[in-house]
Amino acid sequence: QVQLAESGGGLVQAGGSLRLSCAASGSIFSINVMGWYRQAPGRQRELVARVNSGGTTNYADSVKGRFTISRDNDKNTVFLQMNSLKPEDTAVYYCNGDVKSSRWSSVYVVWGQGTQVTVAS
């Protein structure tokens, strides 16, 4: 079993910054893509940013220039640096990863439990 554990959420004033972390643990052979998603009340979960094991990133248009995703492959950890936060960034943020538990296993997606980010105006 592989688990993802997020941390770093909280309450911040508009214009402030937060850094989210997500660490994977368990039986891990490799994780190709790791990503951050968010879900605001009454809205669908949406992609925020993702990064593959080679470091290629992509971002939602709404966060480009403000958020930066990075990862530490040795520690199976992904980070999301969020700057210039806006009230509309308020949501539960989830990380996920495309995991292989062994060289011969299939890829499966694992989700974290989520961390609340609240941006006050």
mmCIF file of C-alpha atoms in Angstrom:
data_model
loop_
_atom_site.group_PDB
_atom_site.id
_atom_site.type_symbol
_atom_site.label_atom_id
_atom_site.label_comp_id
_atom_site.label_asym_id
_atom_site.label_seq_id
_atom_site.Cartn_x
_atom_site.Cartn_y
_atom_site.Cartn_z
ATOM 1 C CA GLN A 1 0.000 0.000 0.000
ATOM 2 C CA VAL A 2 1.140 3.505 -0.800
ATOM 3 C CA GLN A 3 -0.036 6.549 1.094
ATOM 4 C CA LEU A 4 0.286 10.252 0.382
ATOM 5 C CA ALA A 5 0.305 12.702 3.258
ATOM 6 C CA GLU A 6 -0.170 16.426 2.649
ATOM 7 C CA SER A 7 0.845 19.203 5.009
ATOM 8 C CA GLY A 8 1.229 22.961 4.997
ATOM 9 C CA GLY A 9 -2.313 24.196 4.539
ATOM 10 C CA GLY A 10 -3.839 26.918 6.654
ATOM 11 C CA LEU A 11 -5.320 30.392 6.770
ATOM 12 C CA VAL A 12 -3.523 33.268 5.056
ATOM 13 C CA GLN A 13 -4.358 36.820 4.045
ATOM 14 C CA ALA A 14 -4.758 37.686 0.382
ATOM 15 C CA GLY A 15 -1.361 38.354 -1.158
ATOM 16 C CA GLY A 16 0.343 35.959 1.222
ATOM 17 C CA SER A 17 2.142 32.684 0.627
ATOM 18 C CA LEU A 18 1.893 29.060 1.657
ATOM 19 C CA ARG A 19 3.994 26.005 0.865
ATOM 20 C CA LEU A 20 2.317 22.626 0.647
ATOM 21 C CA SER A 21 4.186 19.352 0.927
ATOM 22 C CA CYS A 22 3.115 15.832 0.058
ATOM 23 C CA ALA A 23 5.175 12.797 0.995
ATOM 24 C CA ALA A 24 4.585 9.313 -0.366
ATOM 25 C CA SER A 25 5.272 6.274 1.752
ATOM 26 C CA GLY A 26 4.889 2.520 1.421
ATOM 27 C CA SER A 27 5.836 0.052 -1.252
ATOM 28 C CA ILE A 28 7.100 2.356 -4.020
ATOM 29 C CA PHE A 29 9.100 1.366 -7.070
ATOM 30 C CA SER A 30 8.465 4.573 -8.985
ATOM 31 C CA ILE A 31 6.137 7.532 -9.216
ATOM 32 C CA ASN A 32 5.951 9.135 -12.639
ATOM 33 C CA VAL A 33 3.585 12.075 -12.350
ATOM 34 C CA MET A 34 2.839 13.808 -9.065
ATOM 35 C CA GLY A 35 0.270 16.542 -8.992
ATOM 36 C CA TRP A 36 -1.802 18.939 -6.959
ATOM 37 C CA TYR A 37 -5.535 19.320 -7.396
ATOM 38 C CA ARG A 38 -8.038 21.432 -5.529
ATOM 39 C CA GLN A 39 -11.736 21.400 -4.830
ATOM 40 C CA ALA A 40 -13.715 24.376 -3.656
ATOM 41 C CA PRO A 41 -17.205 23.990 -2.137
ATOM 42 C CA GLY A 42 -19.777 23.298 -4.814
ATOM 43 C CA ARG A 43 -17.168 22.913 -7.531
ATOM 44 C CA GLN A 44 -15.473 19.999 -9.254
ATOM 45 C CA ARG A 45 -11.938 18.970 -8.401
ATOM 46 C CA GLU A 46 -9.520 20.674 -10.765
ATOM 47 C CA LEU A 47 -5.881 20.323 -11.661
ATOM 48 C CA VAL A 48 -3.597 22.953 -10.171
ATOM 49 C CA ALA A 49 -0.180 21.723 -11.273
ATOM 50 C CA ARG A 50 1.713 18.526 -11.979
ATOM 51 C CA VAL A 51 5.289 17.435 -12.518
ATOM 52 C CA ASN A 52 6.753 14.261 -13.941
ATOM 53 C CA SER A 53 9.843 12.445 -12.767
ATOM 54 C CA GLY A 54 11.918 14.297 -15.354
ATOM 55 C CA GLY A 55 10.857 17.667 -14.009
ATOM 56 C CA THR A 56 8.443 18.689 -16.739
ATOM 57 C CA THR A 57 5.649 20.779 -15.274
ATOM 58 C CA ASN A 58 2.301 22.136 -16.294
ATOM 59 C CA TYR A 59 -0.059 24.508 -14.538
ATOM 60 C CA ALA A 60 -3.635 25.630 -14.622
ATOM 61 C CA ASP A 61 -3.912 29.041 -16.260
ATOM 62 C CA SER A 62 -5.355 30.494 -13.052
ATOM 63 C CA VAL A 63 -2.142 29.827 -11.095
ATOM 64 C CA LYS A 64 0.567 30.404 -13.702
ATOM 65 C CA GLY A 65 3.165 32.855 -12.459
ATOM 66 C CA ARG A 66 1.990 32.529 -8.855
ATOM 67 C CA PHE A 67 2.404 28.831 -7.984
ATOM 68 C CA THR A 68 5.464 26.641 -8.421
ATOM 69 C CA ILE A 69 5.468 22.858 -8.246
ATOM 70 C CA SER A 70 8.622 20.909 -7.507
ATOM 71 C CA ARG A 71 9.573 17.456 -6.324
ATOM 72 C CA ASP A 72 12.300 15.522 -4.587
ATOM 73 C CA ASN A 73 12.443 12.170 -6.361
ATOM 74 C CA ASP A 74 14.736 10.622 -3.762
ATOM 75 C CA LYS A 75 12.188 11.367 -1.041
ATOM 76 C CA ASN A 76 9.064 10.802 -3.165
ATOM 77 C CA THR A 77 7.864 14.232 -2.128
ATOM 78 C CA VAL A 78 6.142 16.960 -4.102
ATOM 79 C CA PHE A 79 5.824 20.612 -3.095
ATOM 80 C CA LEU A 80 3.569 23.461 -4.106
ATOM 81 C CA GLN A 81 4.812 26.975 -3.412
ATOM 82 C CA MET A 82 1.847 29.329 -3.576
ATOM 83 C CA ASN A 83 2.494 33.067 -3.760
ATOM 84 C CA SER A 84 0.207 36.047 -4.258
ATOM 85 C CA LEU A 85 -2.712 34.037 -2.960
ATOM 86 C CA LYS A 86 -6.239 35.165 -3.778
ATOM 87 C CA PRO A 87 -9.538 34.408 -2.053
ATOM 88 C CA GLU A 88 -10.514 32.317 -5.081
ATOM 89 C CA ASP A 89 -7.613 29.972 -4.280
ATOM 90 C CA THR A 90 -9.545 28.832 -1.208
ATOM 91 C CA ALA A 91 -10.121 25.091 -1.489
ATOM 92 C CA VAL A 92 -9.096 21.694 -0.218
ATOM 93 C CA TYR A 93 -5.842 20.807 -1.936
ATOM 94 C CA TYR A 94 -5.101 17.197 -2.773
ATOM 95 C CA CYS A 95 -1.935 15.619 -4.054
ATOM 96 C CA ASN A 96 -1.806 12.521 -6.177
ATOM 97 C CA GLY A 97 0.721 10.268 -7.811
ATOM 98 C CA ASP A 98 0.923 7.616 -10.534
ATOM 99 C CA VAL A 99 2.542 4.795 -8.596
ATOM 100 C CA LYS A 100 4.221 1.520 -9.479
ATOM 101 C CA SER A 101 4.871 -0.779 -6.543
ATOM 102 C CA SER A 102 7.299 -2.959 -8.455
ATOM 103 C CA ARG A 103 8.967 -3.111 -11.851
ATOM 104 C CA TRP A 104 6.263 -5.483 -13.105
ATOM 105 C CA SER A 105 3.188 -3.944 -11.512
ATOM 106 C CA SER A 106 0.602 -1.782 -13.177
ATOM 107 C CA VAL A 107 0.417 1.938 -12.559
ATOM 108 C CA TYR A 108 -2.279 3.068 -10.164
ATOM 109 C CA VAL A 109 -3.300 6.474 -8.872
ATOM 110 C CA VAL A 110 -3.030 7.322 -5.197
ATOM 111 C CA TRP A 111 -4.641 10.368 -3.564
ATOM 112 C CA GLY A 112 -3.845 12.140 -0.345
ATOM 113 C CA GLN A 113 -6.483 13.063 2.204
ATOM 114 C CA GLY A 114 -6.376 16.756 1.382
ATOM 115 C CA THR A 115 -5.354 19.910 3.204
ATOM 116 C CA GLN A 116 -7.460 23.034 3.592
ATOM 117 C CA VAL A 117 -6.185 26.327 2.218
ATOM 118 C CA THR A 118 -8.201 29.412 3.129
ATOM 119 C CA VAL A 119 -7.336 32.836 1.774
ATOM 120 C CA ALA A 120 -8.994 35.737 3.578
ATOM 121 C CA SER A 121 -9.743 38.938 1.718
#
